[in-house]
Short mmCIF file of C-alpha atoms in Angstrom, two decimals:
data_model
loop_
_atom_site.label_atom_id
_atom_site.label_comp_id
_atom_site.label_asym_id
_atom_site.label_seq_id
_atom_site.Cartn_x
_atom_site.Cartn_y
_atom_site.Cartn_z
CA MET A 972 90.12 98.89 38.92
CA ALA A 973 90.37 97.14 35.57
CA LYS A 974 91.10 93.86 37.33
CA TRP A 975 87.90 94.15 39.38
CA ILE A 976 85.85 94.92 36.27
CA PHE A 977 87.40 91.92 34.53
CA ASP A 978 86.78 89.78 37.63
CA VAL A 979 83.08 90.71 37.92
CA GLY A 980 82.55 90.46 34.17
CA LEU A 981 84.14 87.01 34.07
CA ALA A 982 82.00 85.88 37.02
CA VAL A 983 78.80 87.02 35.31
CA LEU A 984 79.85 85.57 31.95
CA LEU A 985 80.78 82.14 33.33
CA ALA A 986 77.65 81.83 35.46
CA GLY A 987 75.48 82.91 32.54
CA LEU A 988 77.12 80.42 30.19
CA GLU A 989 76.55 77.56 32.63
CA VAL A 990 72.90 78.48 33.10
CA VAL A 991 72.36 78.76 29.34
CA ALA A 992 74.05 75.39 28.75
CA LEU A 993 71.88 73.66 31.37
CA LEU A 994 68.74 75.27 30.00
CA ALA A 995 69.70 74.06 26.52
CA VAL A 996 70.17 70.49 27.79
CA TRP A 997 66.81 70.55 29.57
CA PHE A 998 65.11 72.12 26.54
CA VAL A 999 66.42 69.35 24.29
CA GLY A 1000 65.19 66.77 26.82
CA ALA A 1001 61.76 68.40 26.94
CA MET A 1002 61.57 68.42 23.15
CA GLU A 1003 62.48 64.75 23.13
CA ARG A 1004 59.70 63.94 25.60
CA TRP A 1005 57.27 66.06 23.57
CA ALA A 1006 58.26 64.26 20.36
CA ALA A 1007 57.69 60.89 22.05
CA LYS A 1008 54.05 61.96 22.69
CA GLY A 1009 53.73 60.31 26.07
CA ALA A 1010 55.86 57.27 25.31
CA PRO A 1011 58.68 56.66 27.78
CA VAL A 1012 62.03 58.19 26.89
CA PRO A 1013 64.91 55.81 27.69
CA ASP A 1014 67.23 56.92 30.50
CA ARG A 1015 65.88 60.44 30.79
CA MET A 1016 67.22 60.92 34.30
CA GLY A 1017 70.64 59.56 33.37
CA ARG A 1018 71.23 62.42 30.97
CA ASP A 1019 70.11 64.98 33.52
CA VAL A 1020 72.44 63.49 36.13
CA LEU A 1021 75.31 63.52 33.66
CA ALA A 1022 74.67 67.15 32.70
CA LEU A 1023 74.38 68.31 36.31
CA SER A 1024 77.44 66.41 37.48
CA VAL A 1025 79.58 67.69 34.58
CA ALA A 1026 78.36 71.23 35.25
CA ALA A 1027 79.13 70.99 38.97
CA VAL A 1028 82.62 69.59 38.39
CA SER A 1029 83.39 72.18 35.72
CA SER A 1030 82.20 74.98 38.02
CA ALA A 1031 84.41 73.72 40.81
CA SER A 1032 87.45 73.40 38.56
CA ILE A 1033 86.87 76.83 36.99
CA GLY A 1034 86.52 78.28 40.51
CA TYR A 1035 89.81 76.69 41.49
CA GLY A 1036 91.45 78.16 38.39
CA CYS A 1037 90.04 81.57 39.23
CA SER A 1038 91.43 81.31 42.75
CA LEU A 1039 94.88 80.54 41.32
CA ALA A 1040 94.53 83.54 38.99
CA ALA A 1041 93.62 85.77 41.98
CA LEU A 1042 90.08 86.53 40.76
CA PRO A 1043 88.07 86.35 44.01
CA VAL A 1044 84.63 87.33 42.67
CA ALA A 1045 84.76 84.78 39.85
CA CYS A 1046 86.06 82.17 42.29
CA VAL A 1047 83.21 82.75 44.73
CA SER A 1048 80.57 82.82 42.01
CA GLN A 1049 81.83 79.52 40.59
CA ALA A 1050 81.94 77.98 44.06
CA VAL A 1051 78.33 79.05 44.66
CA MET A 1052 77.33 77.65 41.26
CA ALA A 1053 79.06 74.35 42.05
CA VAL A 1054 77.25 74.08 45.38
CA LEU A 1055 73.87 74.93 43.83
CA LEU A 1056 74.37 72.46 40.99
CA THR A 1057 75.40 69.75 43.45
CA LEU A 1058 72.30 70.40 45.56
CA LEU A 1059 70.15 70.28 42.44
CA LEU A 1060 71.84 67.03 41.46
CA PHE A 1061 71.15 65.48 44.88
CA LEU A 1062 67.57 66.69 44.78
CA GLY A 1063 66.99 65.17 41.34
CA VAL A 1064 68.68 61.89 42.18
CA GLY A 1065 66.79 61.65 45.48
CA THR A 1066 63.47 62.27 43.77
CA GLU A 1067 64.20 59.68 41.10
CA CYS A 1068 65.32 57.13 43.70
CA SER A 1069 62.14 57.64 45.73
CA ARG A 1070 60.04 57.20 42.58
CA ARG A 1071 61.83 54.01 41.64
CA ILE A 1072 61.57 52.63 45.18
CA GLY A 1073 57.86 53.44 45.28
CA ARG A 1074 57.30 51.88 41.86
CA GLU A 1075 59.15 48.71 42.91
CA ARG A 1076 57.16 48.48 46.15
CA ARG A 1077 53.90 48.80 44.19
CA ARG A 1078 55.04 46.09 41.79
CA ARG A 1079 55.93 43.75 44.64
CA ARG A 1080 52.61 44.40 46.36
CA LEU A 1081 50.67 43.74 43.16
CA ARG A 1082 52.72 40.61 42.51
CA ARG A 1083 51.94 39.31 46.02
CA GLU A 1084 48.24 40.09 45.56
CA ARG A 1085 48.19 38.30 42.22
CA LEU A 1086 49.91 35.26 43.69
CA ARG A 1087 47.43 35.17 46.57
CA TRP A 1088 44.54 35.44 44.16
CA HIS A 1089 45.92 32.66 41.96
CA GLU A 1090 46.52 30.44 45.00
CA SER A 1091 42.98 31.00 46.22
CA GLN A 1092 41.64 30.13 42.77
CA ARG A 1093 43.83 27.04 42.68
CA ASP A 1094 42.56 25.91 46.09
CA ASP A 1095 38.93 26.38 45.00
CA SER A 1096 39.53 24.45 41.79
CA ARG A 1097 41.12 21.57 43.71
CA ARG A 1098 38.16 21.39 46.04
CA THR A 1099 35.71 21.47 43.17
CA SER A 1100 37.59 18.91 41.12
CA ALA A 1101 38.06 16.65 44.15
CA ARG A 1102 34.33 16.82 44.86
CA GLY A 1103 33.56 16.12 41.24
CA ARG A 1104 35.73 13.00 41.22
CA GLN A 1105 34.10 11.43 44.27
CA PRO A 1106 31.48 8.86 43.40
CA ARG A 1107 27.95 9.81 44.22
CA GLN A 1108 26.48 8.01 47.14
CA PRO A 1109 23.02 6.62 46.71
CA ARG A 1110 20.28 8.25 48.74
#
């Protein structure tokens, strides 16, 4: 009976500590963005990816340790936490990748439009300057 109480208590404690640690990391990141007052914060997503990946790996390793110590509830709770953190990591990385791809596509499109506009202006200026250089014919 005491082992089960210890097992459940350890599962709750470890899951709670991981959640509190992640909330602290995200709170610090939010305070940093707030302090920047709208200015871009360098490598914001990199820190989130690092925090989520470290949390997922630590959950998996703690779950493995709990399985070796014959604590099934703590093992399962850590495995569930590792899976959830990994899914959250993939969701965040996928969202950031889609934003970066979209931003790059917009930049390329705007660059092409600017080049087309400059080429059309260049063609008009050549025509005008070529007409201006031709001698006037008497009427």
